[in-house]
Short mmCIF file of C-alpha atoms in Angstrom, two decimals:
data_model
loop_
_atom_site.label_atom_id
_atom_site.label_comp_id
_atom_site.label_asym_id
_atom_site.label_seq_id
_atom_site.Cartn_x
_atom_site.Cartn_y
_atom_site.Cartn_z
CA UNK F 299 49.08 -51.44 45.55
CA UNK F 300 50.89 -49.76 42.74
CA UNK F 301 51.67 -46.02 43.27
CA UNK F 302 53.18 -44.01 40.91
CA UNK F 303 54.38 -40.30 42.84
CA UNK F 304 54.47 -38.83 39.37
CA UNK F 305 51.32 -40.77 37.59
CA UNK F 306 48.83 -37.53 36.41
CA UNK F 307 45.33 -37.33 35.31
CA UNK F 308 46.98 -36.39 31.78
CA UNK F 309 48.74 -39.99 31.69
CA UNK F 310 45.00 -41.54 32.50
CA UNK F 311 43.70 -39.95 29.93
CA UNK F 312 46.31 -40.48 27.57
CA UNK F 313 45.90 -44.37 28.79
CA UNK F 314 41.95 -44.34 28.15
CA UNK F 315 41.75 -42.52 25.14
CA UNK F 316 43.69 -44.66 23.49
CA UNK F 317 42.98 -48.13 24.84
CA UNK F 318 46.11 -48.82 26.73
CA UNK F 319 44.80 -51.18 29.95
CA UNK F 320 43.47 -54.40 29.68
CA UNK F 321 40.17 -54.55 28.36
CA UNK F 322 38.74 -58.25 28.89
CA UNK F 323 36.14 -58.72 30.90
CA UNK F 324 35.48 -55.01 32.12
CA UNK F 325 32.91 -53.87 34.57
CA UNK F 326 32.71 -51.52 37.08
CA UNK F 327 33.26 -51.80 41.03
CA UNK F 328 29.52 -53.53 41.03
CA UNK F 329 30.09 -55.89 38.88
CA UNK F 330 28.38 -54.24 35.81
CA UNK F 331 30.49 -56.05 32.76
CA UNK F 332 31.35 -52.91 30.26
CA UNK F 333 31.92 -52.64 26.81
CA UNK F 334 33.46 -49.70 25.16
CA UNK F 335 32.13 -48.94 21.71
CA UNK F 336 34.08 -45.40 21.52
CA UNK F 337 36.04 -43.52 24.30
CA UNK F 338 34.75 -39.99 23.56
CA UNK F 339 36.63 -37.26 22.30
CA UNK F 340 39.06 -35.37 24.92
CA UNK F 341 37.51 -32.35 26.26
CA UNK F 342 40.31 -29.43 26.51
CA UNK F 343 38.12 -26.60 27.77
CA UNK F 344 36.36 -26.87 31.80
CA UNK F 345 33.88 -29.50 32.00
CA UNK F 346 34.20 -33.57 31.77
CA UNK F 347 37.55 -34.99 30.23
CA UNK F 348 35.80 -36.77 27.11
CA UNK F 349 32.59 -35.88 25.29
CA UNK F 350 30.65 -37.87 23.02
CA UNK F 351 31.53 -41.24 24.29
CA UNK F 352 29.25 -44.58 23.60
CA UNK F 353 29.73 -47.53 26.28
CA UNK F 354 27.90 -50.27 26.71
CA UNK F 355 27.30 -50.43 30.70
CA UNK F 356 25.30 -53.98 32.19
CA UNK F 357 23.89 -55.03 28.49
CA UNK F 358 22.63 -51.06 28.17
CA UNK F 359 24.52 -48.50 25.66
CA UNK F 360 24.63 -45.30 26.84
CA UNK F 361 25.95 -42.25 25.25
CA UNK F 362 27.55 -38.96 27.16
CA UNK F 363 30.66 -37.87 28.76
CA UNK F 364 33.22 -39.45 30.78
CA UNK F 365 35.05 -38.22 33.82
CA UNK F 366 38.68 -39.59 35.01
CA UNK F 367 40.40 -38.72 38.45
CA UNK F 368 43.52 -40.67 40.20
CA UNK F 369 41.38 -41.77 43.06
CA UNK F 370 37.61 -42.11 42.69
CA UNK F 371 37.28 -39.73 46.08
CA UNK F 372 38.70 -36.72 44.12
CA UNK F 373 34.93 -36.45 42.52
CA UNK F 374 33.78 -34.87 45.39
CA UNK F 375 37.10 -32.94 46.14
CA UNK F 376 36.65 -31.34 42.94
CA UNK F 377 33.26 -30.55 43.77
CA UNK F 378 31.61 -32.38 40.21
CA UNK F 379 28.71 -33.14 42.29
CA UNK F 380 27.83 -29.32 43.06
CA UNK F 381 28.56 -28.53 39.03
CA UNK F 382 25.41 -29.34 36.23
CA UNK F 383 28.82 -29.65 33.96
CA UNK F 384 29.35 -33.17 35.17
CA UNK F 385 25.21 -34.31 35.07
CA UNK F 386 25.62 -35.94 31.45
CA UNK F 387 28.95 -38.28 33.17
CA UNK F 388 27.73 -41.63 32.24
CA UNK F 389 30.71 -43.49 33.13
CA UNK F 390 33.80 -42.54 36.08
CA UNK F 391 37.25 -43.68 35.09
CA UNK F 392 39.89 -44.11 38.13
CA UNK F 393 43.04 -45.71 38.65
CA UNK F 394 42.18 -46.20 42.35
CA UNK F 395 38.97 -46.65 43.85
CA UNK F 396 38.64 -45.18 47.41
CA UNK F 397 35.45 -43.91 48.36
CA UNK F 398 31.61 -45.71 48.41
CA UNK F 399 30.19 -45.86 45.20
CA UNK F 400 28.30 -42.81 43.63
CA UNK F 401 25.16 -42.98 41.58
CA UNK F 402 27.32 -42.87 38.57
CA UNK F 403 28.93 -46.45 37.30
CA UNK F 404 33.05 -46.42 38.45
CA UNK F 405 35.28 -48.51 36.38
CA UNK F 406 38.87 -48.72 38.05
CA UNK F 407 42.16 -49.19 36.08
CA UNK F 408 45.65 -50.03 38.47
CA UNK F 409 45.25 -53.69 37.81
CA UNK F 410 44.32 -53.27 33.90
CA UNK F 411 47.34 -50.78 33.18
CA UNK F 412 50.94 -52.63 32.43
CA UNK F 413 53.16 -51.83 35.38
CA UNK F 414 55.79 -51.32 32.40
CA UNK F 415 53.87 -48.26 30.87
CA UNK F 416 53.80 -46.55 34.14
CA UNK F 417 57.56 -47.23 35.10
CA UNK F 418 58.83 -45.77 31.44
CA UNK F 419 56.55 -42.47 32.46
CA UNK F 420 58.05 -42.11 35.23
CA UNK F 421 61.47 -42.66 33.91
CA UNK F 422 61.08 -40.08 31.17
CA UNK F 423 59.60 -37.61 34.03
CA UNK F 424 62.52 -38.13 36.40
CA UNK F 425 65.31 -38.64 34.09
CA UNK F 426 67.71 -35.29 33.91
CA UNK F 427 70.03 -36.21 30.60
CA UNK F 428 69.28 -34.31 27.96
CA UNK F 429 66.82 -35.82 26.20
CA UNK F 430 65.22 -39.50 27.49
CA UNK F 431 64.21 -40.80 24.66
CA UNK F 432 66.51 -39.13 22.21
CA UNK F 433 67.79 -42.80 21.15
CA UNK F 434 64.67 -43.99 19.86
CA UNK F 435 64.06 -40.83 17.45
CA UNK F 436 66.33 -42.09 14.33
CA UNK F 437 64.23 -45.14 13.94
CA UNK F 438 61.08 -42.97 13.33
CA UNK F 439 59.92 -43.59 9.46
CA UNK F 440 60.74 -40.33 7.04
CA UNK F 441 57.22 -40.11 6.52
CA UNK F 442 56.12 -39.75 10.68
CA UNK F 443 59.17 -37.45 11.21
CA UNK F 444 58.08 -34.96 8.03
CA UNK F 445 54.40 -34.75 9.89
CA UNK F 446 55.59 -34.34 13.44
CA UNK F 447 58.61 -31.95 12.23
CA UNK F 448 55.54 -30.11 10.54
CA UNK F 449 53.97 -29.47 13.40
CA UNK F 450 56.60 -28.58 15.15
CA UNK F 451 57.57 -26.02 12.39
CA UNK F 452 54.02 -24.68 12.31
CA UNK F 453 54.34 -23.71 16.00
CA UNK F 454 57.59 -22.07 16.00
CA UNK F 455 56.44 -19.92 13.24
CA UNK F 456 53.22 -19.09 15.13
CA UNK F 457 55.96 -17.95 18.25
CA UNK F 458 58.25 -16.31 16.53
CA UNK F 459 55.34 -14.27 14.47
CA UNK F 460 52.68 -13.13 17.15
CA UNK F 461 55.06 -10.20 18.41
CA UNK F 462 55.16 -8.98 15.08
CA UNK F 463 51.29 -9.67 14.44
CA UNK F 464 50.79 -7.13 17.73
CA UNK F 465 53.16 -4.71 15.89
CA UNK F 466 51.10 -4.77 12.61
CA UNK F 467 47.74 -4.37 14.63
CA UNK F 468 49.32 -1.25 16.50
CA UNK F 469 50.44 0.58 13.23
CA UNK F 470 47.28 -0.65 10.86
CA UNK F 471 49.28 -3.14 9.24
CA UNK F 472 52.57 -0.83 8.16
CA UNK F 473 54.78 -3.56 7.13
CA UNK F 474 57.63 -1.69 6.47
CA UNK F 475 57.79 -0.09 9.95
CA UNK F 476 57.08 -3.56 11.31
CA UNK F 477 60.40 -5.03 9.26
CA UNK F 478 62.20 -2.61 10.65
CA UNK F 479 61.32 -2.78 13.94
CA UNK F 480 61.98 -6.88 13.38
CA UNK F 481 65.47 -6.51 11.67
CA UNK F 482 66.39 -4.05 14.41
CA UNK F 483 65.39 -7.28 16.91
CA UNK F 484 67.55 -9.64 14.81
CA UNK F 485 70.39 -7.20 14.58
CA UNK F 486 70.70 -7.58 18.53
CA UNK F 487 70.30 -10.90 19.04
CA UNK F 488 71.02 -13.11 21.23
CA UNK F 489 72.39 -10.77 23.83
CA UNK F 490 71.09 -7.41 22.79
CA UNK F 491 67.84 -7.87 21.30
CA UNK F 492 65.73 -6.05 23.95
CA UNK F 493 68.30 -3.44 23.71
CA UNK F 494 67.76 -3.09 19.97
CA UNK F 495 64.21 -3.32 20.23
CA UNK F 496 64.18 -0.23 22.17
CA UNK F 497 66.37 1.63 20.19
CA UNK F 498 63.98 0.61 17.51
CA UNK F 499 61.20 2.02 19.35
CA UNK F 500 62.73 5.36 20.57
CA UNK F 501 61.90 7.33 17.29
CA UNK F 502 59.85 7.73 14.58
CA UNK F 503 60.25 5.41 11.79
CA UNK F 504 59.17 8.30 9.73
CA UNK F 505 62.15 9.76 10.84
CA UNK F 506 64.68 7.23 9.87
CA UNK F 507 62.58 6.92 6.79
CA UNK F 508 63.35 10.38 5.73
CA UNK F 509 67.57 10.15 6.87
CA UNK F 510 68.08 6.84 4.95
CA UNK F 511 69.88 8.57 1.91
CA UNK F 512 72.54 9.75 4.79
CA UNK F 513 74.40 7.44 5.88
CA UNK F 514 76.11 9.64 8.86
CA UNK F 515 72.74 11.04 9.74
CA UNK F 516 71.63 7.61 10.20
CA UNK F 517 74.51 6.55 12.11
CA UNK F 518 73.96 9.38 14.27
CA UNK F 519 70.47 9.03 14.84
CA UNK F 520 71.34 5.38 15.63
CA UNK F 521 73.84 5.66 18.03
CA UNK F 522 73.03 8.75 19.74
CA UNK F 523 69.30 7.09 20.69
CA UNK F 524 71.58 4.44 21.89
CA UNK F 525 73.35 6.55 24.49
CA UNK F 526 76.81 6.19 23.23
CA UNK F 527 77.40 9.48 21.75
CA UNK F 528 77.76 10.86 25.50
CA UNK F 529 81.10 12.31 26.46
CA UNK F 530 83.89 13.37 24.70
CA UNK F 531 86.08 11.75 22.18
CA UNK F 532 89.35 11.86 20.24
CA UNK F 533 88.50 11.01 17.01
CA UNK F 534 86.95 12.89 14.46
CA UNK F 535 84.43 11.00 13.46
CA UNK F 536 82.20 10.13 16.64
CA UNK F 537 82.84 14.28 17.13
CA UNK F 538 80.96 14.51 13.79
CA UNK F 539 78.09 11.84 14.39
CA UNK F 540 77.98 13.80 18.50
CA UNK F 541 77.07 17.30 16.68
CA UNK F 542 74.60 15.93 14.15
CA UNK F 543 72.90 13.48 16.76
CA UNK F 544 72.68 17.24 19.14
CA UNK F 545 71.02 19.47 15.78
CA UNK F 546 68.67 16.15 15.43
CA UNK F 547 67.99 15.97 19.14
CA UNK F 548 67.14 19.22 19.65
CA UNK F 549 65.02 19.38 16.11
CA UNK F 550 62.96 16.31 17.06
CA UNK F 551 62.71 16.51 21.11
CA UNK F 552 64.81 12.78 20.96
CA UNK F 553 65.39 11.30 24.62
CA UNK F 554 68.26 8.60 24.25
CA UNK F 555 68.41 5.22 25.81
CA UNK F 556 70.97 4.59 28.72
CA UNK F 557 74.35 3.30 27.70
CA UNK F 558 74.46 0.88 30.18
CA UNK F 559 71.53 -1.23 29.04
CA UNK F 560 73.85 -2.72 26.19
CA UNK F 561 76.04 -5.69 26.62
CA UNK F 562 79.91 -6.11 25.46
CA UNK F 563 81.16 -9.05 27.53
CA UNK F 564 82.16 -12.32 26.24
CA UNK F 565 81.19 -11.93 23.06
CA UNK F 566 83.20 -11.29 19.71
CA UNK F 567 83.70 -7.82 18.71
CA UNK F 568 82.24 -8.74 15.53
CA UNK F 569 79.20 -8.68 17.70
CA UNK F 570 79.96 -6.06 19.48
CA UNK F 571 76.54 -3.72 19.51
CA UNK F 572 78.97 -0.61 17.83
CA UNK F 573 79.27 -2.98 14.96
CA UNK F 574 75.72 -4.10 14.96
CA UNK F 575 74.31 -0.49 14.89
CA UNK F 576 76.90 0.62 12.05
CA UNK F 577 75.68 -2.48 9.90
CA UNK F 578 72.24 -1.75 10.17
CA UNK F 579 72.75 1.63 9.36
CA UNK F 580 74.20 0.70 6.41
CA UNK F 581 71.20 -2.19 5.73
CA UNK F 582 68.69 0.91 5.88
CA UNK F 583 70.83 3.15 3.87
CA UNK F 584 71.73 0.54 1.10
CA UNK F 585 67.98 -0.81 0.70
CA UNK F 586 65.39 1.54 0.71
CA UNK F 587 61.74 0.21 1.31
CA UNK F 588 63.76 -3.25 2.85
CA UNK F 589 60.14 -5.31 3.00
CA UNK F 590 59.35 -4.73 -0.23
CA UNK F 591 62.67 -5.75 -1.62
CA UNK F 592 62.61 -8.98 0.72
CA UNK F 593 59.48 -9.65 -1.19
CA UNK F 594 60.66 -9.24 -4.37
CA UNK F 595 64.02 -11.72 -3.97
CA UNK F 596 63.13 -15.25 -4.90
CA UNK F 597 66.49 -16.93 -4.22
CA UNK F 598 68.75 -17.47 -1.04
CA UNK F 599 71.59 -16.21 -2.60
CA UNK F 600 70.27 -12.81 -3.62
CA UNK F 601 68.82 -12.65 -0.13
CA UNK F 602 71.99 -13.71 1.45
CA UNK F 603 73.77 -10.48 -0.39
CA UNK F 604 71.26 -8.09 1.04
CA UNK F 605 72.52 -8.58 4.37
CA UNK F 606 76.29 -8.90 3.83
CA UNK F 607 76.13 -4.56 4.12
CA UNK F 608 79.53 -3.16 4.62
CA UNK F 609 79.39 0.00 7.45
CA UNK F 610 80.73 3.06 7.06
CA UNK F 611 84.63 3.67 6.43
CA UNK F 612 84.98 4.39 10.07
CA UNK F 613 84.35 0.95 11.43
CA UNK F 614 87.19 -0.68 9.33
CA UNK F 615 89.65 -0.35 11.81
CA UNK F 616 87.81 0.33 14.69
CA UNK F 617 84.97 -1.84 16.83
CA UNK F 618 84.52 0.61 19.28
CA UNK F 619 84.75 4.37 19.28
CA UNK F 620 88.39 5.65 19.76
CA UNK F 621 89.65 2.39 19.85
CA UNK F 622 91.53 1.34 17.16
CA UNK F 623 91.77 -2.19 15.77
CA UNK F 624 94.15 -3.87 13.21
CA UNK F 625 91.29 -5.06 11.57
CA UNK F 626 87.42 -5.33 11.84
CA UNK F 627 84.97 -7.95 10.42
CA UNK F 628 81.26 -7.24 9.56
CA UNK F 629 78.11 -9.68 10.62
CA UNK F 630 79.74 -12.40 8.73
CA UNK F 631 77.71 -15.57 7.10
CA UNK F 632 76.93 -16.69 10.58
CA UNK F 633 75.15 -14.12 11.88
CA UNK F 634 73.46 -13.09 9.05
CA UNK F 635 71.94 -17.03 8.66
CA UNK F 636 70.76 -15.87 12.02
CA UNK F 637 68.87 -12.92 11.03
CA UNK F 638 67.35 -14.77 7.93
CA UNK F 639 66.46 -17.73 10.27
CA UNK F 640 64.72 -15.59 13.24
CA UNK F 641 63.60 -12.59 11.27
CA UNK F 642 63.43 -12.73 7.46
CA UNK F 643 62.11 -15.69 6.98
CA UNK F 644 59.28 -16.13 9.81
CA UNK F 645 57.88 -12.56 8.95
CA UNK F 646 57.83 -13.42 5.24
CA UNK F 647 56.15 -16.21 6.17
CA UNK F 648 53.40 -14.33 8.42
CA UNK F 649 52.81 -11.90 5.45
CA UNK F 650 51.86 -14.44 3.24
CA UNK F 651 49.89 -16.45 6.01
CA UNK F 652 48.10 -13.00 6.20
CA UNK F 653 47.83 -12.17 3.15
CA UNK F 654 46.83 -15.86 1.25
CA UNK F 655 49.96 -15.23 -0.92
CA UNK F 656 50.83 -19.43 -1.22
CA UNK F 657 54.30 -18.29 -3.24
CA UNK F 658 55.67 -16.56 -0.32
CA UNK F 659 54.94 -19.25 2.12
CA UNK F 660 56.89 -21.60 0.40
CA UNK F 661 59.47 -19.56 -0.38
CA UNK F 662 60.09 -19.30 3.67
CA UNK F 663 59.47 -22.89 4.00
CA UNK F 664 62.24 -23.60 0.92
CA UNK F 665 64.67 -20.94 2.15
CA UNK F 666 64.43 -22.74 5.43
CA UNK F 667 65.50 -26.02 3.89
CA UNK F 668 68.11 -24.26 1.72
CA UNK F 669 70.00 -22.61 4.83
CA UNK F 670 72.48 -24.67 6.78
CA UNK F 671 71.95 -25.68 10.21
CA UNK F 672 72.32 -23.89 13.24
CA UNK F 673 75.36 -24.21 15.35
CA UNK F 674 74.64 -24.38 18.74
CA UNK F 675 75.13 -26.32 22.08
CA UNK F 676 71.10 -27.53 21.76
CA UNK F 677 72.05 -28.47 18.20
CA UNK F 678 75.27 -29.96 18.75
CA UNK F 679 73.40 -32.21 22.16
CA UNK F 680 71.01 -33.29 19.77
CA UNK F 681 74.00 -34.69 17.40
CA UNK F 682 75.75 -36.35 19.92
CA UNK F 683 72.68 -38.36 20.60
CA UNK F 684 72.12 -39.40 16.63
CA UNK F 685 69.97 -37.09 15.83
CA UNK F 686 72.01 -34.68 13.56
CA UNK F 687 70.11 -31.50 11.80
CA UNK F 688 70.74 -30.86 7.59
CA UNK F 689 69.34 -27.81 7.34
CA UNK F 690 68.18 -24.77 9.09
CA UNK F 691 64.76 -26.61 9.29
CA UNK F 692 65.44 -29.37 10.94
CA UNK F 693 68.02 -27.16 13.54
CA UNK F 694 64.35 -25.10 14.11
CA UNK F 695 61.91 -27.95 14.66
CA UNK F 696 65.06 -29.51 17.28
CA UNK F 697 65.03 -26.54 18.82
CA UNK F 698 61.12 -26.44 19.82
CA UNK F 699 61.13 -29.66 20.17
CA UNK F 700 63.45 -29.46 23.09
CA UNK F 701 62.67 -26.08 24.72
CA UNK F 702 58.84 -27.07 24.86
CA UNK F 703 58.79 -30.48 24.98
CA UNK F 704 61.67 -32.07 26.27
CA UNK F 705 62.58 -29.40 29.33
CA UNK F 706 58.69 -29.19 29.87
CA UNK F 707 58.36 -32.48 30.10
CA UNK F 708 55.55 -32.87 27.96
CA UNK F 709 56.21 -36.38 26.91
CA UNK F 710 51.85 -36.91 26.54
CA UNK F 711 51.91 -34.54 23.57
CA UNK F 712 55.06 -35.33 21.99
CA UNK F 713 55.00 -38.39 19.20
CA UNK F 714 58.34 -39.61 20.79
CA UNK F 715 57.48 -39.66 23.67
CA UNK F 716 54.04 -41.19 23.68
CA UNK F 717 55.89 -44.37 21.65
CA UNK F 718 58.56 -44.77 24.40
CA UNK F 719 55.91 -44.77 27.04
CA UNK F 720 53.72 -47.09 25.05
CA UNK F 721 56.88 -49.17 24.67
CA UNK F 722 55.60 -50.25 20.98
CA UNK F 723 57.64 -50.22 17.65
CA UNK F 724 56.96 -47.10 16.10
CA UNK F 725 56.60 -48.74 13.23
CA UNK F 726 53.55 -50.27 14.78
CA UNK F 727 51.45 -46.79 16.19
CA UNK F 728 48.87 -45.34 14.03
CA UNK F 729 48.98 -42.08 12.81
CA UNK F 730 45.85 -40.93 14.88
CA UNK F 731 48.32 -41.78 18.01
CA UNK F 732 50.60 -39.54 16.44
CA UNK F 733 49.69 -36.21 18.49
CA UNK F 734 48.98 -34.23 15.09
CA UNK F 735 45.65 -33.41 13.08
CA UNK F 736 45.24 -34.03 9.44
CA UNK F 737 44.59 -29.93 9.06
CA UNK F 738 48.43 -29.25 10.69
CA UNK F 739 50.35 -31.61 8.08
CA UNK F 740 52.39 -30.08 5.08
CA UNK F 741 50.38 -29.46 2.17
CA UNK F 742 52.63 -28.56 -1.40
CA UNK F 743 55.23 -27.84 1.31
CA UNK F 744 53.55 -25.34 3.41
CA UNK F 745 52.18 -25.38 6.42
CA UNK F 746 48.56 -24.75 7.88
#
């Protein structure tokens, strides 16, 4: 007897719902021959796997649900026969059978499934490169990839946007406090973005709102809330930004952050979090109403400028306070790609999800496609395997495609996957084996 230490009830059901066993000659463990007309439709919530199915069971067709289990004992373990849920089961799929019969008709599967299908699952479940089956993804057709990458897509936007849906629920929908509570995120990321977020959170927006034609007031506001205006210093300006950050302090009951919940080490100073806060400064004091310009710009370019801000004078020769440098760099093209890519461009896409604005949809979706790839080590595995991103897009749908896929091991609900365990050309699956639903493909370029 076949046993598989890492065969699931998902893989069973993946195997019946789509007709992967041997189907001649079928009957159940008393010899009923069975015919199946339709296998149901999987059942995601509590209650029998598949609903809705039509078999033919001993020359009678009966129509109800369907019930699957490794071993044919585990009905009773689960306690189905204590649960009205399970009444309507007119047919119980195993792999194994184990226990006496029940009432209902059992139809087993080990010898009907190809020992082959079950060995590649297991493979892909126990193999620790980086990706299994990242070899077979460059002969996908254009076509499949565009509809899985879309779904992909669709889901990282829905990620990266329900923080800031909570946000706009909390303040009745500001969306200019909610952009700048999101570009204070993508200022500090990767390293510092719960950092920023707090600073972000630590006054009201109202108040920054009103300091944006000062630049030094902002600065001050900034940093102080950040804890690094503590102390004493040399030079003259962090002396200047200490005593406005004290007037505002006292004027507005402000409690600052600890210092010591931002990080400096191994990093570039570019990225330093000094530098961060003085650009952003700089970002609210050059663009006033910041949403509502995002909205406005139609073209990467013009968006691109908005973010390449210059900080004050101050932070030309210096990254941190009091120590001087021979020469500073800004966020650079690099990091601001990452702000666009993380910030900008999923929160315009949530306002016109939210709104039913099409334009501003596509404009994310375009922008996406526009912007270069990401450069990282996920990015740069995926290339060394063949599977090389052109655009910020395709570095976005690689990324979710490996962080909740691949290291999840959800090879059942990915399209590559489900091909590789299938062993078929891909060429050869239909689209309803795909993992995807007509209502989540592209549709004039944005997604549903």
């Amino acid at each position: 007897m076949f046993v598989d230490p890492l065969f699931s009830e998902e893989l069973l059901q993946h195997i019946w719902q789509f007709g992967l066993f041997n189907q001649h000659r079928l009957s159940t463990i008393k010899g009923e021959p069975v015919t199946i007309i339709h296998a149901g439709t999987l059942n995601r919530d509590a209650g029998p796997d598949f609903t809705a199915a039509r078999i033919n069971i001993g020359g009678v067709e009966w129509a109800g649900n369907v019930e699957l289990h490794y071993r044919s004992s585990d009905w009773r373990k689960h306690g189905h026969h204590r649960n009205q849920r399970y009444d309507n089961v007119i047919l119980h799929v195993v792999f194994e059978n184990d226990a006496p019969a029940l009432n209902i008709p059992c139809l087993e599967l080990q010898q009907r499934i190809p020992k082959m299908l079950l060995k590649r699952y297991q493979q892909l479940k126990e193999d620790a490169t980086f990706v299994p089956c990242a070899p077979l993804l460059p002969r996908i057709t254009e076509e499949d990839w565009l509809s899985w990458n879309g779904k992909l897509m669709r889901e990282r936007f829905e990620r990266k946007t329900s923080l800031f849906m909570n946000w706009l629920q909390q303040n009745h929908f500001n969306w200019e406090e909610v952009c700048f509570r999101a570009m204070a995120q993508g200022f500090g990321m990767p390293v510092n973005t719960e950092a920023f977020l707090q600073l972000a959170q630590s006054m009201p927006f109202v108040l920054l709102a009103r300091q944006r034609p000062h630049l030094q007031r902002l600065e001050a506001l900034l940093f102080g809330q950040a804890g690094m205006l503590a102390g004493s210093f040399k030079d003259a300006y962090p002396q200047q930004l200490q005593e406005e950050y004290r007037f505002q302090q006292h004027k507005h009951q402000l409690e600052s952050l600890p210092s010591h919940g931002w990080r400096w080490l191994r990093m570039r100073p570019s990225a330093f979090p000094t530098m961060r806060i003085a650009c952003f400064a700089a970002l609210l004091h050059n663009t006033p109403h910041l949403f509502s310009r995002i909205l406005e710009i139609e073209d990467l370019p013009s968006l691109e400028k908005l973010f390449f801000v210059d900080p004050s004078p101050y932070w030309e020769d210096h990254y941190r306070f009091d120590i001087p440098a021979l020469r500073t760099a800004g966020i650079g093209k690099a990091g601001v790609h990452h702000i666009l890519i993380n910030t900008v461009i999923p929160l315009l896409h949530l306002y016109g999800r939210h709104m039913g604005l099409l334009q501003y949809q596509q404009r994310a979706v375009r922008f996406l496609q526009q912007l270069p790839p990401e450069n990282n080590r996920v990015i740069r595995a995926w290339a060394a395997e063949n599977t090389k991103a052109t655009s910020a897009w395709d570095s976005q749908s690689l990324l979710q495609l490996k962080q909740y896929y691949c290291e999840e091991k959800k090879c059942l609900q990915c399209a590559v996957g489900k091909r590789l365990i299938r062993g078929a050309d891909v060429n050869e699956c239909r689209e309803d084996e795909l993992g995807w639903t007509g209502e989540e493909e592209w549709e004039e370029g944005v997604l549903f």
